[in-house]
Amino acid sequence: MTTPPTHPSLVAALAAAQGQMADPKKDGRNPHFQSRYATLAAFLGAVRGPLSLHGIAVTQGFRRDGDGWVFSTVLSSGAETMEVGLLPVPGPPPKGAQELGSLVTYLRRYSLGAALSVAADDDDDDGEAAQGRAPAEPQTRAHRPQTAPPRAPE
């Protein structure tokens, strides 16, 4: 059994882990937009090994921020923690478990990518530009009054 490396700080451990990470491959397809994307499983597969090797744990979840909610990724090593990859939770609360699950998966993927500075092997906008197409306009939903903030999954 190989002894894992030791690091003087969480930042040093993170730097070492990042040096061993590969960007996740786009392994998912969105038939509606005819595009490819890196799934949450691809992101986790790209980062879990290096993080574990260097003694870094990852947790993700919701927390209150003023009048709204944010989703964050927390990195921990020994007694040190670092909250990174903060994303505001957009729009009105999800309707039903399926919509909530989709939102949580999306937030986990983007927060993790931002926290660890990894991205899918080619960004959608870059791919669209290479094809001579402009990035798609963001889809907007009709405004619905927010009655209650989304509850954090338990």
Short mmCIF file of N, CA and C in Angstrom, two decimals:
data_model
loop_
_atom_site.label_atom_id
_atom_site.label_comp_id
_atom_site.label_asym_id
_atom_site.label_seq_id
_atom_site.Cartn_x
_atom_site.Cartn_y
_atom_site.Cartn_z
N MET A 1 0.84 -1.18 0.00
CA MET A 1 0.00 0.00 0.00
C MET A 1 0.89 1.25 0.00
N THR A 2 0.57 2.18 -0.87
CA THR A 2 1.34 3.41 -1.00
C THR A 2 0.86 4.42 0.03
N THR A 3 1.80 5.10 0.67
CA THR A 3 1.45 6.14 1.63
C THR A 3 1.03 7.39 0.86
N PRO A 4 -0.15 7.95 1.17
CA PRO A 4 -0.58 9.15 0.46
C PRO A 4 0.32 10.33 0.82
N PRO A 5 0.45 11.29 -0.10
CA PRO A 5 1.27 12.46 0.18
C PRO A 5 0.65 13.30 1.30
N THR A 6 1.49 14.01 2.01
CA THR A 6 1.00 14.94 3.02
C THR A 6 1.27 16.36 2.52
N HIS A 7 0.42 17.29 2.92
CA HIS A 7 0.53 18.67 2.46
C HIS A 7 0.41 19.60 3.66
N PRO A 8 1.10 20.74 3.61
CA PRO A 8 1.04 21.67 4.74
C PRO A 8 -0.30 22.40 4.88
N SER A 9 -1.12 22.40 3.82
CA SER A 9 -2.39 23.13 3.89
C SER A 9 -3.37 22.56 2.87
N LEU A 10 -4.63 22.93 3.03
CA LEU A 10 -5.66 22.53 2.08
C LEU A 10 -5.35 23.08 0.70
N VAL A 11 -4.88 24.31 0.62
CA VAL A 11 -4.56 24.92 -0.68
C VAL A 11 -3.43 24.15 -1.36
N ALA A 12 -2.42 23.74 -0.61
CA ALA A 12 -1.33 22.95 -1.20
C ALA A 12 -1.84 21.60 -1.69
N ALA A 13 -2.71 20.97 -0.91
CA ALA A 13 -3.29 19.68 -1.32
C ALA A 13 -4.15 19.86 -2.57
N LEU A 14 -4.93 20.94 -2.62
CA LEU A 14 -5.77 21.21 -3.77
C LEU A 14 -4.93 21.45 -5.02
N ALA A 15 -3.86 22.21 -4.89
CA ALA A 15 -2.98 22.46 -6.03
C ALA A 15 -2.40 21.15 -6.57
N ALA A 16 -1.99 20.28 -5.67
CA ALA A 16 -1.44 18.99 -6.10
C ALA A 16 -2.52 18.14 -6.78
N ALA A 17 -3.71 18.13 -6.23
CA ALA A 17 -4.81 17.36 -6.82
C ALA A 17 -5.18 17.91 -8.19
N GLN A 18 -5.26 19.22 -8.31
CA GLN A 18 -5.63 19.82 -9.58
C GLN A 18 -4.62 19.47 -10.67
N GLY A 19 -3.37 19.33 -10.30
CA GLY A 19 -2.35 18.96 -11.27
C GLY A 19 -2.55 17.57 -11.83
N GLN A 20 -3.35 16.75 -11.17
CA GLN A 20 -3.62 15.38 -11.63
C GLN A 20 -5.01 15.21 -12.24
N MET A 21 -5.81 16.28 -12.23
CA MET A 21 -7.17 16.18 -12.75
C MET A 21 -7.19 16.38 -14.26
N ALA A 22 -8.07 15.64 -14.90
CA ALA A 22 -8.35 15.85 -16.32
C ALA A 22 -9.75 16.45 -16.42
N ASP A 23 -9.98 17.24 -17.45
CA ASP A 23 -11.32 17.78 -17.65
C ASP A 23 -12.27 16.63 -17.98
N PRO A 24 -13.49 16.69 -17.47
CA PRO A 24 -14.45 15.62 -17.76
C PRO A 24 -14.84 15.61 -19.23
N LYS A 25 -15.12 14.44 -19.73
CA LYS A 25 -15.56 14.27 -21.12
C LYS A 25 -17.07 14.49 -21.21
N LYS A 26 -17.50 15.02 -22.33
CA LYS A 26 -18.93 15.19 -22.56
C LYS A 26 -19.52 13.82 -22.87
N ASP A 27 -20.22 13.26 -21.90
CA ASP A 27 -20.77 11.92 -22.06
C ASP A 27 -22.29 11.90 -22.09
N GLY A 28 -22.92 13.08 -22.00
CA GLY A 28 -24.37 13.17 -22.02
C GLY A 28 -24.84 13.87 -23.29
N ARG A 29 -26.08 13.58 -23.68
CA ARG A 29 -26.68 14.21 -24.85
C ARG A 29 -27.98 14.89 -24.46
N ASN A 30 -28.19 16.09 -24.98
CA ASN A 30 -29.44 16.80 -24.79
C ASN A 30 -30.13 16.84 -26.14
N PRO A 31 -31.11 15.95 -26.36
CA PRO A 31 -31.76 15.89 -27.67
C PRO A 31 -32.56 17.15 -28.00
N HIS A 32 -33.05 17.83 -26.99
CA HIS A 32 -33.84 19.04 -27.21
C HIS A 32 -33.00 20.13 -27.86
N PHE A 33 -31.77 20.32 -27.36
CA PHE A 33 -30.88 21.35 -27.91
C PHE A 33 -29.84 20.76 -28.86
N GLN A 34 -29.90 19.45 -29.10
CA GLN A 34 -28.95 18.76 -29.96
C GLN A 34 -27.51 19.11 -29.57
N SER A 35 -27.22 18.94 -28.28
CA SER A 35 -25.89 19.27 -27.77
C SER A 35 -25.40 18.15 -26.86
N ARG A 36 -24.13 18.21 -26.55
CA ARG A 36 -23.51 17.27 -25.64
C ARG A 36 -23.08 18.03 -24.38
N TYR A 37 -22.98 17.32 -23.27
CA TYR A 37 -22.55 17.93 -22.01
C TYR A 37 -21.89 16.86 -21.15
N ALA A 38 -21.10 17.32 -20.18
CA ALA A 38 -20.49 16.40 -19.21
C ALA A 38 -21.47 16.21 -18.07
N THR A 39 -21.81 14.96 -17.79
CA THR A 39 -22.75 14.65 -16.71
C THR A 39 -22.05 14.85 -15.36
N LEU A 40 -22.85 14.85 -14.31
CA LEU A 40 -22.30 14.91 -12.96
C LEU A 40 -21.36 13.74 -12.73
N ALA A 41 -21.73 12.56 -13.22
CA ALA A 41 -20.86 11.38 -13.06
C ALA A 41 -19.51 11.60 -13.74
N ALA A 42 -19.49 12.26 -14.89
CA ALA A 42 -18.23 12.54 -15.58
C ALA A 42 -17.38 13.51 -14.77
N PHE A 43 -18.01 14.55 -14.19
CA PHE A 43 -17.27 15.49 -13.34
C PHE A 43 -16.68 14.77 -12.14
N LEU A 44 -17.52 13.98 -11.45
CA LEU A 44 -17.03 13.27 -10.26
C LEU A 44 -15.94 12.27 -10.63
N GLY A 45 -16.09 11.58 -11.74
CA GLY A 45 -15.08 10.64 -12.17
C GLY A 45 -13.74 11.29 -12.47
N ALA A 46 -13.79 12.54 -12.93
CA ALA A 46 -12.55 13.25 -13.26
C ALA A 46 -11.82 13.78 -12.02
N VAL A 47 -12.53 13.99 -10.92
CA VAL A 47 -11.90 14.66 -9.77
C VAL A 47 -11.77 13.80 -8.52
N ARG A 48 -12.59 12.78 -8.37
CA ARG A 48 -12.59 11.99 -7.12
C ARG A 48 -11.23 11.38 -6.79
N GLY A 49 -10.61 10.73 -7.75
CA GLY A 49 -9.32 10.07 -7.50
C GLY A 49 -8.26 11.04 -7.00
N PRO A 50 -7.98 12.12 -7.75
CA PRO A 50 -6.97 13.07 -7.29
C PRO A 50 -7.31 13.72 -5.94
N LEU A 51 -8.59 14.05 -5.73
CA LEU A 51 -8.96 14.65 -4.43
C LEU A 51 -8.72 13.66 -3.30
N SER A 52 -9.16 12.43 -3.48
CA SER A 52 -8.98 11.41 -2.45
C SER A 52 -7.50 11.13 -2.18
N LEU A 53 -6.72 11.03 -3.25
CA LEU A 53 -5.28 10.77 -3.10
C LEU A 53 -4.61 11.83 -2.23
N HIS A 54 -5.07 13.07 -2.32
CA HIS A 54 -4.45 14.17 -1.58
C HIS A 54 -5.24 14.55 -0.33
N GLY A 55 -6.16 13.67 0.09
CA GLY A 55 -6.85 13.85 1.37
C GLY A 55 -7.88 14.95 1.40
N ILE A 56 -8.53 15.21 0.27
CA ILE A 56 -9.53 16.28 0.20
C ILE A 56 -10.92 15.67 0.06
N ALA A 57 -11.81 16.05 0.96
CA ALA A 57 -13.21 15.62 0.90
C ALA A 57 -14.04 16.74 0.29
N VAL A 58 -15.11 16.36 -0.41
CA VAL A 58 -16.01 17.33 -1.04
C VAL A 58 -17.41 17.09 -0.52
N THR A 59 -18.06 18.17 -0.08
CA THR A 59 -19.48 18.13 0.26
C THR A 59 -20.16 19.26 -0.49
N GLN A 60 -21.45 19.08 -0.77
CA GLN A 60 -22.20 20.10 -1.49
C GLN A 60 -23.58 20.24 -0.87
N GLY A 61 -24.12 21.46 -0.93
CA GLY A 61 -25.46 21.65 -0.41
C GLY A 61 -25.93 23.09 -0.48
N PHE A 62 -27.14 23.30 0.01
CA PHE A 62 -27.78 24.61 0.03
C PHE A 62 -27.53 25.30 1.35
N ARG A 63 -27.54 26.63 1.31
CA ARG A 63 -27.56 27.42 2.53
C ARG A 63 -28.26 28.74 2.23
N ARG A 64 -28.80 29.36 3.28
CA ARG A 64 -29.47 30.67 3.15
C ARG A 64 -28.42 31.74 2.89
N ASP A 65 -28.82 32.73 2.09
CA ASP A 65 -27.98 33.87 1.81
C ASP A 65 -28.89 35.08 1.65
N GLY A 66 -29.04 35.84 2.71
CA GLY A 66 -29.97 36.96 2.67
C GLY A 66 -31.39 36.46 2.51
N ASP A 67 -32.06 36.94 1.47
CA ASP A 67 -33.44 36.53 1.22
C ASP A 67 -33.55 35.30 0.33
N GLY A 68 -32.41 34.79 -0.15
CA GLY A 68 -32.46 33.66 -1.07
C GLY A 68 -31.63 32.49 -0.59
N TRP A 69 -31.30 31.63 -1.53
CA TRP A 69 -30.53 30.43 -1.27
C TRP A 69 -29.33 30.40 -2.21
N VAL A 70 -28.24 29.84 -1.74
CA VAL A 70 -27.09 29.57 -2.60
C VAL A 70 -26.73 28.10 -2.46
N PHE A 71 -26.09 27.60 -3.49
CA PHE A 71 -25.60 26.23 -3.49
C PHE A 71 -24.09 26.34 -3.48
N SER A 72 -23.44 25.54 -2.64
CA SER A 72 -21.99 25.64 -2.56
C SER A 72 -21.32 24.28 -2.49
N THR A 73 -20.05 24.30 -2.80
CA THR A 73 -19.19 23.14 -2.66
C THR A 73 -18.21 23.47 -1.55
N VAL A 74 -18.02 22.55 -0.61
CA VAL A 74 -17.10 22.74 0.49
C VAL A 74 -15.99 21.69 0.37
N LEU A 75 -14.75 22.16 0.36
CA LEU A 75 -13.59 21.28 0.34
C LEU A 75 -13.03 21.21 1.75
N SER A 76 -12.66 20.02 2.20
CA SER A 76 -12.12 19.84 3.55
C SER A 76 -10.91 18.93 3.51
N SER A 77 -9.95 19.27 4.35
CA SER A 77 -8.76 18.44 4.53
C SER A 77 -8.27 18.68 5.95
N GLY A 78 -8.27 17.62 6.77
CA GLY A 78 -7.91 17.80 8.17
C GLY A 78 -8.89 18.75 8.83
N ALA A 79 -8.38 19.76 9.51
CA ALA A 79 -9.24 20.73 10.19
C ALA A 79 -9.59 21.93 9.31
N GLU A 80 -9.09 21.97 8.08
CA GLU A 80 -9.34 23.11 7.19
C GLU A 80 -10.54 22.86 6.28
N THR A 81 -11.34 23.90 6.07
CA THR A 81 -12.43 23.84 5.10
C THR A 81 -12.41 25.10 4.26
N MET A 82 -12.94 24.98 3.07
CA MET A 82 -13.00 26.11 2.15
C MET A 82 -14.32 26.00 1.39
N GLU A 83 -15.18 27.03 1.51
CA GLU A 83 -16.43 27.05 0.76
C GLU A 83 -16.17 27.75 -0.57
N VAL A 84 -16.44 27.05 -1.65
CA VAL A 84 -16.13 27.56 -2.99
C VAL A 84 -17.26 27.18 -3.94
N GLY A 85 -17.20 27.69 -5.16
CA GLY A 85 -18.19 27.32 -6.16
C GLY A 85 -19.59 27.75 -5.79
N LEU A 86 -19.75 28.96 -5.23
CA LEU A 86 -21.07 29.44 -4.82
C LEU A 86 -21.92 29.77 -6.04
N LEU A 87 -23.14 29.26 -6.07
CA LEU A 87 -24.09 29.56 -7.13
C LEU A 87 -25.41 29.98 -6.51
N PRO A 88 -25.96 31.12 -6.92
CA PRO A 88 -27.29 31.48 -6.43
C PRO A 88 -28.31 30.51 -7.01
N VAL A 89 -29.31 30.17 -6.22
CA VAL A 89 -30.37 29.29 -6.69
C VAL A 89 -31.35 30.17 -7.47
N PRO A 90 -31.52 29.90 -8.77
CA PRO A 90 -32.32 30.78 -9.62
C PRO A 90 -33.82 30.52 -9.53
N GLY A 91 -34.57 31.57 -9.84
CA GLY A 91 -35.99 31.46 -10.08
C GLY A 91 -36.84 31.00 -8.93
N PRO A 92 -38.09 30.68 -9.27
CA PRO A 92 -39.04 30.21 -8.27
C PRO A 92 -38.70 28.80 -7.82
N PRO A 93 -39.27 28.36 -6.71
CA PRO A 93 -39.00 27.00 -6.21
C PRO A 93 -39.41 25.96 -7.24
N PRO A 94 -38.68 24.86 -7.31
CA PRO A 94 -39.04 23.79 -8.24
C PRO A 94 -40.41 23.21 -7.89
N LYS A 95 -41.09 22.74 -8.94
CA LYS A 95 -42.39 22.08 -8.75
C LYS A 95 -42.15 20.58 -8.81
N GLY A 96 -42.18 19.93 -7.69
CA GLY A 96 -42.07 18.48 -7.66
C GLY A 96 -40.64 17.97 -7.56
N ALA A 97 -40.55 16.69 -7.26
CA ALA A 97 -39.26 16.05 -7.02
C ALA A 97 -38.40 15.99 -8.28
N GLN A 98 -39.00 15.74 -9.44
CA GLN A 98 -38.22 15.65 -10.69
C GLN A 98 -37.52 16.98 -10.99
N GLU A 99 -38.25 18.08 -10.88
CA GLU A 99 -37.68 19.39 -11.15
C GLU A 99 -36.61 19.73 -10.11
N LEU A 100 -36.84 19.40 -8.84
CA LEU A 100 -35.84 19.63 -7.81
C LEU A 100 -34.58 18.81 -8.07
N GLY A 101 -34.76 17.54 -8.43
CA GLY A 101 -33.62 16.68 -8.72
C GLY A 101 -32.79 17.20 -9.88
N SER A 102 -33.44 17.68 -10.93
CA SER A 102 -32.73 18.25 -12.07
C SER A 102 -31.94 19.48 -11.65
N LEU A 103 -32.55 20.34 -10.86
CA LEU A 103 -31.87 21.55 -10.40
C LEU A 103 -30.66 21.20 -9.54
N VAL A 104 -30.81 20.26 -8.61
CA VAL A 104 -29.71 19.87 -7.72
C VAL A 104 -28.55 19.30 -8.54
N THR A 105 -28.85 18.43 -9.51
CA THR A 105 -27.80 17.85 -10.34
C THR A 105 -27.07 18.93 -11.12
N TYR A 106 -27.82 19.84 -11.71
CA TYR A 106 -27.22 20.95 -12.46
C TYR A 106 -26.32 21.79 -11.56
N LEU A 107 -26.81 22.17 -10.38
CA LEU A 107 -26.03 22.99 -9.46
C LEU A 107 -24.78 22.24 -8.97
N ARG A 108 -24.91 20.95 -8.67
CA ARG A 108 -23.74 20.17 -8.23
C ARG A 108 -22.67 20.17 -9.30
N ARG A 109 -23.07 19.96 -10.53
CA ARG A 109 -22.11 19.88 -11.65
C ARG A 109 -21.39 21.22 -11.84
N TYR A 110 -22.14 22.30 -11.91
CA TYR A 110 -21.52 23.60 -12.16
C TYR A 110 -20.74 24.12 -10.96
N SER A 111 -21.22 23.89 -9.76
CA SER A 111 -20.49 24.32 -8.57
C SER A 111 -19.18 23.56 -8.44
N LEU A 112 -19.21 22.26 -8.69
CA LEU A 112 -17.99 21.44 -8.61
C LEU A 112 -16.98 21.89 -9.65
N GLY A 113 -17.44 22.12 -10.86
CA GLY A 113 -16.55 22.59 -11.92
C GLY A 113 -15.91 23.93 -11.57
N ALA A 114 -16.71 24.85 -11.04
CA ALA A 114 -16.18 26.16 -10.65
C ALA A 114 -15.22 26.04 -9.47
N ALA A 115 -15.57 25.22 -8.49
CA ALA A 115 -14.73 25.07 -7.30
C ALA A 115 -13.36 24.50 -7.62
N LEU A 116 -13.31 23.56 -8.57
CA LEU A 116 -12.06 22.86 -8.85
C LEU A 116 -11.40 23.31 -10.14
N SER A 117 -12.01 24.29 -10.81
CA SER A 117 -11.47 24.83 -12.05
C SER A 117 -11.33 23.75 -13.12
N VAL A 118 -12.36 22.93 -13.26
CA VAL A 118 -12.43 21.95 -14.34
C VAL A 118 -13.67 22.24 -15.16
N ALA A 119 -13.59 21.96 -16.45
CA ALA A 119 -14.71 22.20 -17.35
C ALA A 119 -14.82 21.03 -18.30
N ALA A 120 -15.98 20.90 -18.93
CA ALA A 120 -16.14 19.84 -19.93
C ALA A 120 -15.09 20.01 -21.00
N ASP A 121 -14.76 18.93 -21.69
CA ASP A 121 -13.65 18.95 -22.64
C ASP A 121 -13.76 20.03 -23.70
N ASP A 122 -14.97 20.52 -23.98
CA ASP A 122 -15.13 21.72 -24.80
C ASP A 122 -16.44 22.36 -24.40
N ASP A 123 -16.39 23.66 -24.07
CA ASP A 123 -17.59 24.36 -23.64
C ASP A 123 -18.57 24.46 -24.79
N ASP A 124 -19.87 24.45 -24.49
CA ASP A 124 -20.89 24.54 -25.52
C ASP A 124 -20.72 25.80 -26.36
N ASP A 125 -20.48 26.94 -25.72
CA ASP A 125 -20.34 28.19 -26.47
C ASP A 125 -19.14 28.13 -27.40
N ASP A 126 -18.04 27.53 -26.95
CA ASP A 126 -16.87 27.40 -27.81
C ASP A 126 -17.19 26.50 -29.00
N GLY A 127 -17.92 25.42 -28.76
CA GLY A 127 -18.30 24.52 -29.83
C GLY A 127 -19.22 25.20 -30.84
N GLU A 128 -20.15 25.99 -30.33
CA GLU A 128 -21.05 26.72 -31.21
C GLU A 128 -20.26 27.73 -32.05
N ALA A 129 -19.31 28.42 -31.44
CA ALA A 129 -18.50 29.39 -32.18
C ALA A 129 -17.68 28.70 -33.26
N ALA A 130 -17.16 27.52 -32.96
CA ALA A 130 -16.37 26.78 -33.95
C ALA A 130 -17.22 26.38 -35.14
N GLN A 131 -18.52 26.20 -34.92
CA GLN A 131 -19.43 25.85 -36.00
C GLN A 131 -19.96 27.09 -36.73
N GLY A 132 -19.50 28.27 -36.29
CA GLY A 132 -19.96 29.51 -36.91
C GLY A 132 -21.33 29.93 -36.43
N ARG A 133 -21.80 29.35 -35.31
CA ARG A 133 -23.11 29.69 -34.78
C ARG A 133 -22.94 30.50 -33.50
N ALA A 134 -23.87 31.39 -33.28
CA ALA A 134 -23.88 32.16 -32.03
C ALA A 134 -24.42 31.28 -30.92
N PRO A 135 -23.98 31.50 -29.67
CA PRO A 135 -24.56 30.75 -28.56
C PRO A 135 -26.07 30.97 -28.50
N ALA A 136 -26.78 29.94 -28.06
CA ALA A 136 -28.23 30.03 -27.95
C ALA A 136 -28.62 31.10 -26.95
N GLU A 137 -29.71 31.78 -27.25
CA GLU A 137 -30.23 32.77 -26.31
C GLU A 137 -30.74 32.04 -25.08
N PRO A 138 -30.53 32.62 -23.88
CA PRO A 138 -31.02 31.95 -22.68
C PRO A 138 -32.54 31.83 -22.70
N GLN A 139 -33.02 30.70 -22.23
CA GLN A 139 -34.45 30.48 -22.14
C GLN A 139 -34.96 31.15 -20.87
N THR A 140 -36.06 31.87 -20.98
CA THR A 140 -36.63 32.51 -19.80
C THR A 140 -37.98 31.88 -19.50
N ARG A 141 -38.30 31.84 -18.24
CA ARG A 141 -39.59 31.32 -17.80
C ARG A 141 -40.47 32.50 -17.42
N ALA A 142 -41.75 32.30 -17.55
CA ALA A 142 -42.67 33.32 -17.08
C ALA A 142 -42.47 33.49 -15.58
N HIS A 143 -42.53 34.72 -15.11
CA HIS A 143 -42.31 34.97 -13.69
C HIS A 143 -43.48 34.45 -12.87
N ARG A 144 -43.15 33.68 -11.86
CA ARG A 144 -44.14 33.22 -10.90
C ARG A 144 -43.71 33.74 -9.54
N PRO A 145 -44.63 34.24 -8.76
CA PRO A 145 -44.23 34.73 -7.43
C PRO A 145 -43.64 33.59 -6.60
N GLN A 146 -42.59 33.91 -5.89
CA GLN A 146 -41.94 32.90 -5.04
C GLN A 146 -42.66 32.85 -3.70
N THR A 147 -43.21 31.69 -3.42
CA THR A 147 -43.97 31.55 -2.17
C THR A 147 -43.11 31.05 -1.04
N ALA A 148 -42.13 30.22 -1.35
CA ALA A 148 -41.23 29.68 -0.32
C ALA A 148 -39.93 29.29 -0.98
N PRO A 149 -38.80 29.46 -0.29
CA PRO A 149 -37.53 29.03 -0.88
C PRO A 149 -37.47 27.51 -0.98
N PRO A 150 -36.67 27.00 -1.93
CA PRO A 150 -36.54 25.55 -2.02
C PRO A 150 -35.91 25.00 -0.75
N ARG A 151 -36.36 23.82 -0.35
CA ARG A 151 -35.78 23.17 0.83
C ARG A 151 -34.58 22.40 0.40
N ALA A 152 -33.57 22.42 1.24
CA ALA A 152 -32.36 21.62 0.99
C ALA A 152 -32.69 20.15 1.10
N PRO A 153 -32.15 19.34 0.17
CA PRO A 153 -32.39 17.90 0.28
C PRO A 153 -31.83 17.37 1.58
N GLU A 154 -32.52 16.39 2.13
CA GLU A 154 -32.07 15.82 3.41
C GLU A 154 -31.36 14.53 3.21
#
